[in-house]
Coordinates of C-alpha atoms in Angstrom, one line a residue:
M1 CA 38.2 -9.3 -56.4
S2 CA 38.6 -8.1 -52.9
K3 CA 40.1 -10.4 -50.3
K4 CA 37.7 -11.8 -47.6
P5 CA 38.3 -10.3 -44.2
T6 CA 39.8 -12.7 -41.6
A7 CA 38.1 -13.5 -38.3
S8 CA 40.7 -11.2 -36.7
E9 CA 39.7 -8.3 -38.9
L10 CA 36.0 -8.9 -38.4
D11 CA 36.0 -9.4 -34.6
G12 CA 38.9 -6.9 -33.8
I13 CA 40.9 -9.6 -32.0
Q14 CA 44.4 -11.0 -32.8
Y15 CA 43.4 -14.6 -32.9
R16 CA 46.0 -17.4 -32.4
R17 CA 46.2 -19.6 -35.7
A18 CA 47.9 -22.7 -36.6
K19 CA 49.5 -23.5 -39.9
L20 CA 47.8 -26.2 -42.1
W21 CA 50.7 -28.6 -41.8
Q22 CA 50.6 -28.3 -38.0
I23 CA 46.8 -29.1 -38.0
V24 CA 47.4 -32.2 -40.3
L25 CA 50.3 -33.5 -38.2
Y26 CA 48.2 -33.1 -35.0
A27 CA 45.3 -34.9 -36.6
C28 CA 47.9 -37.9 -37.0
N29 CA 46.8 -38.5 -33.3
G30 CA 44.1 -40.6 -35.1
L31 CA 46.9 -42.8 -36.3
V32 CA 47.9 -43.4 -32.7
G33 CA 44.5 -43.8 -31.2
M34 CA 42.9 -45.8 -34.0
S35 CA 45.9 -48.2 -34.4
I36 CA 45.7 -48.9 -30.7
Y37 CA 41.9 -49.2 -30.9
S38 CA 42.2 -51.8 -33.7
L39 CA 44.6 -53.8 -31.5
I40 CA 42.5 -53.5 -28.3
N41 CA 39.5 -54.9 -30.2
L42 CA 41.5 -58.1 -30.2
A43 CA 41.8 -58.1 -26.4
S44 CA 39.1 -60.8 -25.9
Y45 CA 41.0 -63.1 -28.2
S46 CA 44.2 -62.4 -26.4
A47 CA 42.6 -63.2 -23.1
S48 CA 41.1 -66.5 -24.4
I49 CA 44.1 -67.7 -26.4
G50 CA 47.0 -66.4 -24.4
Y51 CA 45.6 -66.5 -20.9
G52 CA 42.9 -69.1 -20.9
V53 CA 40.2 -66.6 -19.6
T54 CA 36.6 -67.7 -20.1
T55 CA 34.1 -65.4 -22.1
L56 CA 32.1 -64.5 -19.0
V57 CA 35.2 -63.5 -17.0
I58 CA 36.5 -61.4 -20.1
G59 CA 33.2 -59.4 -19.9
Y60 CA 33.7 -58.7 -16.3
I61 CA 37.3 -57.6 -16.7
L62 CA 36.5 -55.3 -19.6
T63 CA 33.6 -53.6 -18.0
C64 CA 35.5 -53.0 -14.8
T65 CA 38.4 -51.7 -16.6
R66 CA 36.2 -49.3 -18.6
I67 CA 35.0 -47.9 -15.4
L68 CA 38.6 -47.6 -14.3
D69 CA 39.3 -45.8 -17.5
G70 CA 36.7 -43.2 -16.7
L71 CA 38.1 -42.6 -13.2
T72 CA 41.6 -42.1 -14.3
D73 CA 40.7 -39.2 -16.8
P74 CA 40.2 -36.5 -14.3
L75 CA 43.3 -37.7 -12.3
L76 CA 45.4 -36.8 -15.3
A77 CA 44.7 -33.3 -14.7
F78 CA 47.0 -33.3 -11.6
V79 CA 49.8 -34.9 -13.6
Y80 CA 49.2 -32.5 -16.6
D81 CA 49.3 -29.4 -14.2
R82 CA 52.6 -30.4 -12.7
V83 CA 54.6 -31.6 -15.8
N84 CA 56.7 -28.5 -16.9
T85 CA 60.1 -29.3 -18.5
R86 CA 62.4 -27.5 -20.9
F87 CA 61.2 -30.0 -23.5
G88 CA 57.6 -28.9 -22.9
K89 CA 54.5 -30.5 -21.5
L90 CA 52.4 -32.0 -24.2
R91 CA 55.2 -33.9 -26.0
I92 CA 56.5 -35.4 -22.7
L93 CA 53.0 -36.5 -21.9
L94 CA 52.2 -38.0 -25.3
I95 CA 55.6 -39.9 -25.4
A96 CA 55.2 -41.2 -21.9
G97 CA 51.6 -42.2 -22.5
Y98 CA 52.5 -44.1 -25.6
L99 CA 55.4 -45.9 -23.9
I100 CA 53.3 -46.9 -21.0
E101 CA 50.5 -48.3 -23.1
A102 CA 53.0 -50.0 -25.5
V103 CA 54.5 -51.8 -22.6
G104 CA 51.2 -53.0 -21.3
L105 CA 50.0 -54.0 -24.8
L106 CA 53.2 -55.7 -25.7
C107 CA 53.3 -57.8 -22.6
M108 CA 49.5 -58.5 -23.0
F109 CA 49.6 -59.7 -26.6
S110 CA 53.1 -61.1 -27.0
L111 CA 55.8 -61.3 -24.2
F112 CA 53.6 -63.0 -21.5
S113 CA 50.9 -64.3 -23.7
S114 CA 50.6 -68.2 -24.1
R115 CA 53.1 -68.6 -21.2
G116 CA 50.9 -70.2 -18.8
F117 CA 49.7 -67.0 -16.9
G118 CA 46.0 -66.5 -16.0
W119 CA 43.5 -63.7 -15.7
V120 CA 45.2 -61.8 -12.9
I121 CA 48.2 -61.1 -15.2
F122 CA 46.1 -60.3 -18.1
T123 CA 44.2 -57.8 -16.1
L124 CA 47.3 -56.2 -14.7
F125 CA 48.7 -55.5 -18.2
Y126 CA 45.3 -54.2 -19.3
V127 CA 45.4 -51.7 -16.5
V128 CA 48.8 -50.6 -17.6
Y129 CA 47.5 -49.9 -21.0
I130 CA 44.5 -48.0 -19.5
I131 CA 47.0 -45.8 -17.7
G132 CA 49.0 -45.0 -20.8
Y133 CA 45.9 -44.6 -22.9
T134 CA 44.5 -42.1 -20.5
I135 CA 47.7 -39.9 -20.4
T136 CA 47.9 -40.0 -24.3
N137 CA 44.2 -39.5 -25.0
M138 CA 43.5 -36.8 -22.5
T139 CA 46.6 -34.8 -23.4
A140 CA 45.5 -34.9 -27.1
Q141 CA 42.1 -33.6 -26.3
T142 CA 43.5 -30.3 -24.8
I143 CA 45.6 -29.5 -27.9
P144 CA 43.0 -28.0 -30.2
A145 CA 42.3 -25.2 -27.7
I146 CA 46.0 -24.5 -27.4
M147 CA 46.7 -24.5 -31.2
S148 CA 44.0 -22.1 -32.2
N149 CA 41.3 -19.8 -30.7
D150 CA 40.2 -18.6 -34.3
P151 CA 36.5 -19.5 -34.5
K152 CA 36.9 -20.2 -38.2
Q153 CA 40.0 -22.4 -37.8
R154 CA 38.9 -24.5 -34.8
P155 CA 36.3 -26.5 -36.8
T156 CA 39.0 -27.3 -39.4
I157 CA 41.0 -29.0 -36.7
G158 CA 38.0 -31.1 -36.0
V159 CA 37.6 -32.1 -39.6
W160 CA 41.1 -33.4 -40.0
S161 CA 40.9 -35.3 -36.7
T162 CA 37.6 -36.8 -37.8
A163 CA 39.0 -37.8 -41.2
F164 CA 42.0 -39.6 -39.6
N165 CA 39.7 -41.3 -36.9
Y166 CA 37.4 -42.5 -39.7
L167 CA 40.0 -43.7 -42.3
V168 CA 42.7 -45.3 -40.0
P169 CA 40.4 -48.1 -38.5
M170 CA 39.3 -49.1 -42.1
V171 CA 43.0 -49.3 -43.3
M172 CA 44.0 -51.3 -40.1
M173 CA 41.1 -53.6 -40.5
M174 CA 42.2 -54.3 -44.1
V175 CA 45.8 -54.8 -43.0
L176 CA 45.1 -57.1 -40.2
N177 CA 42.3 -59.2 -41.8
M178 CA 43.4 -59.2 -45.4
V179 CA 47.2 -59.3 -45.2
L180 CA 48.2 -60.4 -41.8
L181 CA 45.6 -63.0 -40.9
P182 CA 46.0 -65.2 -44.1
M183 CA 49.8 -65.2 -43.1
F184 CA 48.9 -67.2 -40.1
G185 CA 46.4 -69.7 -41.6
G186 CA 43.4 -67.4 -41.5
E187 CA 43.0 -68.2 -37.7
Y188 CA 43.2 -65.9 -34.6
N189 CA 46.3 -67.5 -33.0
Q190 CA 49.2 -66.5 -30.8
G191 CA 51.3 -65.8 -33.9
F192 CA 48.7 -63.5 -35.4
L193 CA 48.2 -61.6 -32.2
S194 CA 51.9 -61.0 -31.7
A195 CA 52.3 -59.8 -35.2
A196 CA 49.2 -57.5 -34.9
C197 CA 50.7 -56.0 -31.8
F198 CA 53.9 -55.0 -33.4
V199 CA 52.2 -53.6 -36.6
C200 CA 49.7 -51.5 -34.5
L201 CA 52.3 -50.2 -32.0
G202 CA 54.6 -49.3 -34.9
M203 CA 51.9 -47.3 -36.6
A204 CA 51.0 -45.7 -33.2
A205 CA 54.7 -44.8 -32.6
L206 CA 54.8 -43.1 -36.1
G207 CA 51.6 -41.2 -35.3
T208 CA 53.1 -40.0 -32.0
L209 CA 56.3 -38.8 -33.6
L210 CA 54.2 -36.8 -36.3
V211 CA 52.0 -35.2 -33.6
C212 CA 55.0 -34.1 -31.6
V213 CA 56.5 -32.4 -34.6
G214 CA 53.2 -30.7 -35.4
I215 CA 52.7 -29.3 -31.9
S216 CA 56.3 -28.3 -31.1
E217 CA 55.6 -24.6 -31.6
F218 CA 52.8 -24.6 -29.1
D219 CA 54.4 -26.8 -26.5
K220 CA 55.8 -23.8 -24.6
P221 CA 54.9 -22.2 -21.0
D222 CA 53.3 -19.2 -22.6
F223 CA 50.6 -21.2 -24.0
F224 CA 49.5 -22.7 -20.6
S225 CA 49.6 -19.5 -18.6
G226 CA 46.3 -18.3 -16.9
L227 CA 45.3 -14.9 -15.8
K228 CA 46.3 -15.1 -12.1
K229 CA 49.1 -16.5 -10.1
K230 CA 49.4 -20.2 -10.7
E231 CA 48.6 -22.4 -7.7
P232 CA 48.8 -26.2 -7.4
L233 CA 45.6 -27.9 -8.6
K234 CA 43.2 -29.2 -6.0
L235 CA 40.3 -31.4 -6.1
K236 CA 37.9 -28.5 -5.2
D237 CA 39.1 -26.8 -8.3
M238 CA 37.8 -29.8 -10.4
A239 CA 34.5 -29.6 -8.5
D240 CA 34.3 -25.9 -9.1
V241 CA 34.7 -26.3 -12.8
L242 CA 31.8 -28.9 -13.0
A243 CA 29.6 -26.7 -10.8
H244 CA 30.2 -23.3 -12.4
N245 CA 31.2 -23.8 -16.0
H246 CA 27.7 -23.8 -17.4
P247 CA 28.7 -24.5 -21.1
L248 CA 30.5 -27.5 -19.9
Q249 CA 27.4 -28.8 -18.1
C250 CA 25.4 -28.2 -21.3
Y251 CA 28.1 -30.1 -23.4
I252 CA 28.1 -33.0 -20.9
I253 CA 24.3 -33.4 -21.3
S254 CA 24.3 -32.8 -25.0
N255 CA 27.3 -35.1 -26.0
A256 CA 26.9 -37.9 -23.4
S257 CA 23.2 -38.3 -24.3
D258 CA 24.1 -38.6 -28.0
K259 CA 26.9 -41.0 -27.4
I260 CA 25.0 -43.5 -25.2
A261 CA 22.2 -43.6 -27.8
Q262 CA 24.5 -44.1 -30.8
Q263 CA 26.8 -46.6 -29.0
T264 CA 23.9 -48.6 -28.0
A265 CA 22.5 -48.5 -31.4
S266 CA 25.9 -49.7 -32.9
Q267 CA 26.3 -52.7 -30.7
S268 CA 26.8 -55.8 -32.7
V269 CA 23.6 -57.4 -31.3
I270 CA 21.6 -54.4 -32.6
T271 CA 23.3 -54.5 -35.9
T272 CA 22.4 -58.2 -36.2
L273 CA 18.7 -57.4 -35.4
L274 CA 18.6 -54.7 -38.1
F275 CA 20.6 -56.1 -41.0
G276 CA 20.6 -60.0 -40.3
I277 CA 16.9 -60.3 -39.2
V278 CA 14.7 -57.2 -40.2
I279 CA 16.4 -56.5 -43.5
G280 CA 17.8 -59.9 -44.0
N281 CA 21.3 -59.2 -45.5
M282 CA 24.2 -58.7 -43.1
S283 CA 26.6 -57.7 -45.9
I284 CA 24.7 -54.4 -46.5
S285 CA 26.1 -53.2 -43.2
T286 CA 29.7 -53.6 -44.4
M287 CA 28.8 -52.1 -47.8
L288 CA 27.4 -48.9 -46.2
T289 CA 30.5 -48.4 -44.1
V290 CA 32.7 -48.4 -47.1
V291 CA 30.3 -46.4 -49.4
S292 CA 29.8 -43.6 -46.7
M293 CA 33.5 -43.0 -46.1
I294 CA 34.1 -40.2 -48.6
P295 CA 30.6 -38.5 -48.4
S296 CA 30.9 -38.5 -44.6
I297 CA 34.4 -36.7 -44.8
L298 CA 32.9 -34.1 -47.3
F299 CA 30.0 -33.6 -44.9
A300 CA 32.6 -32.9 -42.2
V301 CA 34.1 -30.2 -44.4
L302 CA 30.7 -28.7 -44.8
G303 CA 30.0 -28.8 -41.2
A304 CA 33.3 -27.2 -40.4
K305 CA 32.5 -24.3 -42.7
Y306 CA 29.2 -23.8 -41.1
A307 CA 30.5 -24.0 -37.7
G308 CA 33.2 -21.5 -38.6
K309 CA 30.6 -19.1 -39.9
H310 CA 27.8 -19.4 -37.3
G311 CA 29.7 -20.7 -34.2
S312 CA 29.9 -24.2 -32.6
R313 CA 26.7 -23.8 -30.7
K314 CA 24.5 -23.1 -33.5
A315 CA 26.2 -25.7 -35.7
I316 CA 25.4 -28.4 -33.1
V317 CA 21.8 -27.3 -32.9
T318 CA 21.4 -27.1 -36.7
W319 CA 22.8 -30.5 -37.5
T320 CA 21.1 -32.1 -34.6
W321 CA 17.6 -31.0 -36.0
I322 CA 18.7 -32.3 -39.4
S323 CA 19.9 -35.6 -37.9
M324 CA 16.6 -36.0 -35.9
I325 CA 14.5 -35.3 -39.0
I326 CA 16.5 -37.8 -41.2
S327 CA 16.2 -40.5 -38.4
L328 CA 12.3 -40.0 -38.1
V329 CA 12.0 -40.2 -41.9
T330 CA 14.1 -43.3 -42.0
L331 CA 11.8 -44.9 -39.2
G332 CA 8.7 -44.0 -41.2
F333 CA 10.4 -45.6 -44.2
F334 CA 10.8 -48.9 -42.5
V335 CA 7.2 -48.8 -41.2
L336 CA 5.7 -48.2 -44.6
I337 CA 7.7 -50.6 -46.7
D338 CA 8.6 -54.3 -46.5
P339 CA 12.2 -54.0 -45.0
G340 CA 13.1 -57.1 -46.9
Q341 CA 13.1 -55.1 -50.2
I342 CA 16.2 -53.3 -49.0
A343 CA 18.1 -56.5 -49.3
V344 CA 17.4 -56.6 -53.0
M345 CA 20.5 -55.2 -54.8
M346 CA 19.8 -51.9 -56.6
S347 CA 16.1 -52.0 -55.8
P348 CA 14.4 -48.6 -55.2
A349 CA 14.1 -49.5 -51.5
M350 CA 17.7 -50.3 -51.2
I351 CA 18.8 -47.0 -53.1
L352 CA 16.6 -44.9 -50.9
Y353 CA 17.9 -46.5 -47.7
V354 CA 21.5 -46.0 -48.8
C355 CA 20.7 -42.3 -49.4
L356 CA 19.2 -41.9 -46.0
T357 CA 22.1 -43.6 -44.3
L358 CA 24.6 -41.5 -46.1
A359 CA 22.7 -38.4 -45.1
Q360 CA 22.5 -39.6 -41.5
N361 CA 26.1 -40.4 -41.3
G362 CA 27.2 -37.1 -42.8
S363 CA 24.9 -35.2 -40.5
N364 CA 26.3 -37.0 -37.5
M365 CA 29.8 -36.3 -38.7
C366 CA 28.9 -32.5 -38.7
I367 CA 27.8 -32.7 -35.1
T368 CA 31.1 -34.5 -34.2
T369 CA 33.1 -31.7 -35.8
A370 CA 31.1 -29.0 -34.0
N371 CA 31.5 -30.8 -30.8
T372 CA 35.3 -30.8 -31.1
S373 CA 35.3 -27.1 -31.6
F374 CA 32.8 -26.5 -28.7
M375 CA 34.9 -28.4 -26.2
A376 CA 37.8 -25.9 -27.1
D377 CA 35.3 -23.1 -26.4
T378 CA 34.4 -24.4 -23.0
I379 CA 38.1 -24.4 -22.1
D380 CA 38.6 -20.7 -23.2
Y381 CA 35.3 -19.9 -21.3
E382 CA 36.7 -21.5 -18.0
L383 CA 40.0 -19.2 -18.5
D384 CA 37.7 -16.1 -18.8
R385 CA 35.5 -17.2 -15.9
S386 CA 38.0 -18.2 -13.3
G387 CA 41.3 -16.8 -14.7
R388 CA 42.8 -20.4 -14.7
Y389 CA 43.9 -22.2 -17.8
V390 CA 43.1 -25.8 -17.0
P391 CA 42.2 -27.6 -20.2
A392 CA 42.9 -31.1 -18.7
V393 CA 40.4 -30.5 -15.8
V394 CA 37.8 -29.6 -18.4
T395 CA 38.3 -32.5 -20.7
G396 CA 38.9 -34.8 -17.8
T397 CA 35.7 -33.9 -16.0
Y398 CA 33.7 -34.3 -19.1
S399 CA 35.3 -37.7 -20.1
L400 CA 34.7 -39.1 -16.5
I401 CA 30.9 -38.4 -16.8
D402 CA 30.7 -39.5 -20.4
K403 CA 32.4 -42.9 -19.9
L404 CA 30.4 -43.6 -16.7
I405 CA 27.2 -43.0 -18.8
T406 CA 28.2 -44.7 -22.0
A407 CA 29.5 -47.8 -20.0
F408 CA 25.8 -48.9 -19.9
S409 CA 25.3 -49.0 -23.7
A410 CA 26.1 -52.6 -23.8
T411 CA 23.7 -53.3 -20.9
I412 CA 20.9 -51.4 -22.7
A413 CA 21.4 -53.2 -25.9
A414 CA 21.5 -56.6 -24.0
G415 CA 18.3 -55.7 -22.3
A416 CA 16.7 -54.9 -25.6
V417 CA 17.4 -58.2 -27.1
A418 CA 16.3 -60.0 -23.9
V419 CA 12.9 -58.3 -24.2
V420 CA 12.3 -60.0 -27.6
G421 CA 13.3 -63.4 -26.1
Y422 CA 17.0 -63.7 -26.5
T423 CA 17.8 -64.5 -23.0
S424 CA 19.9 -67.6 -23.3
S425 CA 21.3 -67.0 -26.8
M426 CA 22.3 -64.1 -29.1
P427 CA 20.5 -63.0 -32.2
Q428 CA 21.6 -64.7 -35.4
P429 CA 21.2 -63.6 -39.1
G430 CA 18.2 -65.4 -40.6
D431 CA 16.2 -65.6 -37.3
P432 CA 12.4 -64.9 -37.8
C433 CA 11.5 -61.2 -37.9
T434 CA 8.6 -60.9 -35.5
D435 CA 6.7 -57.7 -34.6
A436 CA 8.5 -57.6 -31.3
V437 CA 11.9 -57.8 -33.1
F438 CA 11.0 -55.1 -35.6
W439 CA 9.7 -52.6 -33.0
V440 CA 12.5 -53.1 -30.5
T441 CA 15.1 -52.6 -33.3
M442 CA 13.3 -49.5 -34.6
A443 CA 13.2 -48.2 -31.0
V444 CA 16.9 -48.7 -30.3
K445 CA 18.2 -47.9 -33.8
F446 CA 16.2 -44.8 -34.5
G447 CA 14.1 -43.9 -31.5
L448 CA 16.9 -43.8 -28.8
P449 CA 19.1 -41.4 -31.0
V450 CA 16.1 -39.1 -31.3
L451 CA 15.8 -39.0 -27.5
G452 CA 19.6 -38.2 -27.3
W453 CA 19.1 -35.3 -29.8
I454 CA 16.1 -33.9 -27.8
C455 CA 18.4 -33.8 -24.7
T456 CA 21.0 -32.0 -26.9
L457 CA 18.5 -29.3 -28.1
A458 CA 17.2 -28.8 -24.5
A459 CA 20.8 -28.4 -23.2
M460 CA 21.8 -25.9 -26.0
K461 CA 18.6 -24.0 -25.5
F462 CA 20.0 -22.9 -22.0
C463 CA 23.6 -22.5 -23.2
H464 CA 24.6 -18.9 -24.0
L465 CA 28.0 -19.6 -25.5
D466 CA 27.1 -18.8 -29.0
K467 CA 29.4 -17.1 -31.6
K468 CA 28.7 -13.6 -30.4
E469 CA 29.6 -14.5 -26.8
M470 CA 32.7 -16.5 -27.8
V471 CA 34.0 -13.2 -29.5
N472 CA 33.4 -11.4 -26.2
V473 CA 35.1 -14.2 -24.2
Q474 CA 38.3 -13.8 -26.4
K475 CA 38.2 -10.0 -26.0
R476 CA 38.0 -10.2 -22.3
I477 CA 40.8 -12.8 -22.2
A478 CA 43.0 -10.6 -24.4
E479 CA 42.4 -7.6 -22.3
K480 CA 42.9 -9.5 -19.0
K481 CA 46.3 -11.0 -20.3
K482 CA 47.3 -7.4 -21.2
T483 CA 46.5 -6.2 -17.8
A484 CA 48.3 -9.0 -16.2
R485 CA 51.5 -8.4 -18.3
H486 CA 51.4 -4.8 -17.3
Q487 CA 51.2 -5.7 -13.6
V488 CA 54.2 -8.0 -14.0
I489 CA 56.3 -5.2 -15.5
M490 CA 55.3 -2.8 -12.9
E491 CA 56.2 -5.3 -10.2
N492 CA 59.7 -5.9 -11.7
L493 CA 60.3 -2.2 -12.1
Q494 CA 59.5 -1.7 -8.3

């Protein structure tokens, strides 16, 4: 049986590839991000128990720091551009970012908590955490484009990253709630918060170490060189990327519209409307999360193979159509049946709903995998377009707009429940399911994502960065690098 030709052989390009163990160790960044995510989900408890901050003030603090988080993302590009040491760039930034956020979180959850300090000190430590998180997260987002430009391998990096990002929070939830919490009397108290902080930061430290080992081969100056003489990064360079990198513009429209729809639909108040009131069984939500874990990862593998064969852009379009169709079918399913039947264990309605949910989650996972690969494509497109290799500028520009848009997801969800009468209280499981509650739930849970996917299809319709064009981009980059090296040799000879 003949060996399948590689992407390099098919496209006539010597692609840069990472080894599997390097990809797996890089994906351990999920151990970093998701461990910290599990801890920061307890921030409201730390604010209340450790600093006496009221619920209303906590909401203001978290909203304002979310906006600050978005504003710091593009600013990292200036730091990223200037960090060049004999120990590399990526590892220095990852370790520095972890240490900064570790200091902020350790002070917030343990060292200064329950010591009589108020909301000002809590906010200060939260801002320190935000700065460290930005350095770590934005640096990690640039790494896939550096590790590989092979169109068949890039989606594989997304699969491993998605798998870690999916599994780690579930493991940490079990460790914190089933192991640690009972050790402190089953209550969220200062002892539990301090212990949770040390456990999560320990796991994040392990993840940081593994990532640094995995990327060591790529953390060298050659991997960050552009096609022209390097000049200090300026604000106008960031504006230029946003104004002229058309694939990035399409990606921002596509991914940000999807995320605000999905984050709104996943807000706890909307989950309560769907499972606690419309269906009438909150436990089904947890069951679906556990049951869909393995199938979703398998779907991600399938999505990666499809993206590697047909290109990231086509994969996004294909899986978006599939997700939209599944969502519309699920909406019709709720309209035609009595949703209360879904709450009956092993009933036909419950089995069908579980199948639809698994298909929806799997399809969404494929879109996430393709998006990871497409972001790397936009970075290479910028190198071809401008001659500058500025991965942090591309990811930071996207992240700024994405976070500013998705910051309104909680507001949209709150407005939706207010429309159906919950103005002075929150929805509770067992509340009456009125027509208004049903249709608002359907609109947010299924209709809003469909609108997001329509925006995706419209954006990708005008995006020319398909698989064929990406091959041309890589060919042009290789040729320009060859010419640039030749010029350097001739200048040295003269």
